[in-house]
XYZ file of C-alpha atoms in Angstrom:
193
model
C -132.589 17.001 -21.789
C -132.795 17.177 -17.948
C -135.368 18.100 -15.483
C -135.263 21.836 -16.515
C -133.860 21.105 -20.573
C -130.781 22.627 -19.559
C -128.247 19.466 -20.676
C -127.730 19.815 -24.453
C -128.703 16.554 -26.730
C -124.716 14.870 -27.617
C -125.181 14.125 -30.927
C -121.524 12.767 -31.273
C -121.201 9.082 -30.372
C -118.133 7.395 -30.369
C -117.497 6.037 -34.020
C -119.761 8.455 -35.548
C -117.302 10.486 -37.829
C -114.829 7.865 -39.456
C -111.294 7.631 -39.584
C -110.432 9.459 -36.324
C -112.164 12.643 -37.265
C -113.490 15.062 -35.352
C -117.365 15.126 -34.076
C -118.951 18.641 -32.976
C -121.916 18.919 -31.621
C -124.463 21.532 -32.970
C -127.974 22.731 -32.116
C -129.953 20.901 -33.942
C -127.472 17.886 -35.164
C -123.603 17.365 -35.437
C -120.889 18.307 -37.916
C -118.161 15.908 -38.863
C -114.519 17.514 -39.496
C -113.066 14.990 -41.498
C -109.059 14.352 -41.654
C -107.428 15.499 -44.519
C -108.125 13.145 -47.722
C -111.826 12.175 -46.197
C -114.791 13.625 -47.114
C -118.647 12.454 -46.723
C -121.349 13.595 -44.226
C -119.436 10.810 -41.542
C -115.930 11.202 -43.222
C -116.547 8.051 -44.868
C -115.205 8.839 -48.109
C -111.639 8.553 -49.170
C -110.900 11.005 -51.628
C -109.290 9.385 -54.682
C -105.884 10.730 -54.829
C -105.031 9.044 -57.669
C -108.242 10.443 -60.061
C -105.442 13.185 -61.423
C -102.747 10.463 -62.392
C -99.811 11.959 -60.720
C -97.621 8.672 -61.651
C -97.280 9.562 -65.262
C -98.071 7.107 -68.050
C -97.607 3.007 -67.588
C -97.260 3.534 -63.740
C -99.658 2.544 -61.250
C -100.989 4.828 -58.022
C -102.024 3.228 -55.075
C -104.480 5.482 -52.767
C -103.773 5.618 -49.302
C -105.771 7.982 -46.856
C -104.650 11.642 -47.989
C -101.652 10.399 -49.805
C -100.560 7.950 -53.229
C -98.087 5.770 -54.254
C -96.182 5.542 -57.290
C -94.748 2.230 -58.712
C -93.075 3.211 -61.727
C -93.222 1.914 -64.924
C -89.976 -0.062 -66.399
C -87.404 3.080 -67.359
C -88.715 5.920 -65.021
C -88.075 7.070 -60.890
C -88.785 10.067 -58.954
C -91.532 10.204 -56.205
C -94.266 10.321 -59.521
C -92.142 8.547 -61.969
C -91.186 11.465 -63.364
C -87.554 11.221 -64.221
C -87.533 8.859 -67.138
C -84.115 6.841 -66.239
C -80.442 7.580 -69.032
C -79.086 4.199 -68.824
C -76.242 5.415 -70.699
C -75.108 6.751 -67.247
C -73.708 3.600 -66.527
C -71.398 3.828 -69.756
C -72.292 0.295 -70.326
C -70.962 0.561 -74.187
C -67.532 -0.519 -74.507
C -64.193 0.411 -77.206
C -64.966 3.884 -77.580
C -68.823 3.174 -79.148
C -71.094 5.438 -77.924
C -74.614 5.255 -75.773
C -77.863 6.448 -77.419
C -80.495 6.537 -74.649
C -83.841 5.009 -75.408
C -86.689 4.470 -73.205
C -86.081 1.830 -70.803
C -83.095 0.871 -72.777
C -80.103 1.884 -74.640
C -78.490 1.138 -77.923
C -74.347 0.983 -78.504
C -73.016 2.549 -81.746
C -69.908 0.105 -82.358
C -66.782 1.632 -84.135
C -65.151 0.195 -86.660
C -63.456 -3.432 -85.858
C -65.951 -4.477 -82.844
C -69.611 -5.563 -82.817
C -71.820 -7.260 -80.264
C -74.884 -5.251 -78.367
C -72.188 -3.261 -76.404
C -69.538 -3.361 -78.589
C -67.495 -6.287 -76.773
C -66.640 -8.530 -79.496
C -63.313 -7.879 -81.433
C -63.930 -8.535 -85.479
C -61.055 -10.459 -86.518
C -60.173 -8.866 -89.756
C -57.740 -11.642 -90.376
C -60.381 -14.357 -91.237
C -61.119 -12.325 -94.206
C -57.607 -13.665 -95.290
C -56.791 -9.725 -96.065
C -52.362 -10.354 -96.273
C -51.257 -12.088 -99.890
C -48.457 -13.867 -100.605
C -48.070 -16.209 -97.035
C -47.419 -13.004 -95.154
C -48.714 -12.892 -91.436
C -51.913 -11.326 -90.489
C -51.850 -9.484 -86.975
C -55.423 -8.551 -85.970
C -55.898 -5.367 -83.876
C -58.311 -3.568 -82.172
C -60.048 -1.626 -84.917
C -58.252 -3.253 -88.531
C -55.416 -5.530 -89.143
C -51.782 -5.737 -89.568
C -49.700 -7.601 -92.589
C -46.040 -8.696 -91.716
C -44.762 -9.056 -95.188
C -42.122 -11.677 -95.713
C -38.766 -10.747 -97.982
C -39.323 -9.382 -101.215
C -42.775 -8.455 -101.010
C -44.418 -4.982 -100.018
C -48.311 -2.739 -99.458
C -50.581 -2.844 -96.825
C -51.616 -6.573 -97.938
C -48.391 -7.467 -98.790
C -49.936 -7.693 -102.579
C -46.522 -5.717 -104.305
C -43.634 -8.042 -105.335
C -40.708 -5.282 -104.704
C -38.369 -5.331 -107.945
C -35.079 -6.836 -106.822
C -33.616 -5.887 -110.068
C -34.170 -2.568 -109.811
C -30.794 -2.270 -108.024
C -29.149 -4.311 -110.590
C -27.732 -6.952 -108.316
C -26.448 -8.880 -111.073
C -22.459 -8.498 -112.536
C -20.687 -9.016 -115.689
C -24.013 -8.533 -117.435
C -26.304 -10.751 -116.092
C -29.627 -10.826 -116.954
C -31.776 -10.080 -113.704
C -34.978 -11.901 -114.029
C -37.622 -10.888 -111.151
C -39.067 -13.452 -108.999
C -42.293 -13.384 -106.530
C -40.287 -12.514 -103.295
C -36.490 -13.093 -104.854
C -34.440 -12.585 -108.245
C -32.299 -14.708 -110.243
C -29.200 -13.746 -112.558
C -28.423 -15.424 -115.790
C -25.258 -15.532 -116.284
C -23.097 -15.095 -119.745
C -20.467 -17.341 -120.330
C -17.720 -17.846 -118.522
C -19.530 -16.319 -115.535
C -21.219 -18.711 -112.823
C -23.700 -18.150 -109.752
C -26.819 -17.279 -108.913
């Protein structure tokens, strides 16, 4: 170009190499230097980041120009999803059960005495009607208590205790045992009970 060909041909127009990237001017033609994550003859091209699936499995990648983004799947963080999320962390299990971590969720292992899906629900081991003989039943945290009344004895109050075992009768009474009491039968000329 010129009078004498000394001006060089520009090849490079504005707009000609996409994406901001670079045009150089050759000989016979131009050369596009593309940004990084661009390719093509004009840097058209925007390599597919996501082709590898960095984002593990069930998340989705988003490509950007040189770059991704991760949206995790339900259960799993990290930059590409790969820290797969202990929700027992969070000790959300509750009277001593413990956590078992699951993916994307957790399970509670209830003692004995509670239930529910984290262990929040007292059983009342009184409804069973465990305690015999009228005798109170005092439900507790993991099992049940029974406040025997008079004469009566066991963890369910189910023993009748033998009054006459002391021999509370006198001038040779009979002693006859009774559910929860005694009785004396007296010989003549004794009275009482």
């Amino acid at each position: 170009m010129g009078r004498l060909c000394e001006i060089p041909i520009s090849h490079c127009v504005d707009g000609l190499c996409h994406h901001g990237s670079k045009c150089v001017d050759l000989p016979r033609g131009f050369k596009c230097h593309c940004l990084p994550g661009l390719t093509g003859r004009f840097c058209e091209v925007n390599i597919d980041d996501c082709e590898e699936k960095p984002c593990g499995i069930l998340s989705i990648c988003k490509d950007t120009v040189n770059g991704y983004n991760c949206f995790c799947a339900p259960g799993f963080i990290g930059n590409n999803c790969e820290v797969e999320v202990n929700e027992c962390l969070s000790q959300p299990c509750h009277n001593g059960a413990s956590c078992s971590d699951e993916l994307n969720a957790f399970s509670c292992l209830c003692p004995i005495g509670v239930t529910g899906d984290y262990c929040e629900i007292n059983i009342d081991e009184c409804l069973s009607g465990p305690c015999r003989h009228n005798s109170t039943c005092l439900d507790l945290a993991n099992g049940y208590e029974c406040v025997c009344l008079p004469g009566f004895t066991g963890a369910g109050c189910e023993l009748d205790i033998d009054e006459c075992a002391s021999s509370p009768c006198k001038n040779g009474a009979t002693c006859i045992d009774q559910p929860g009491n005694y009785h004396c039968q007296c010989v003549a000329p004794f009275k009482g009970q």
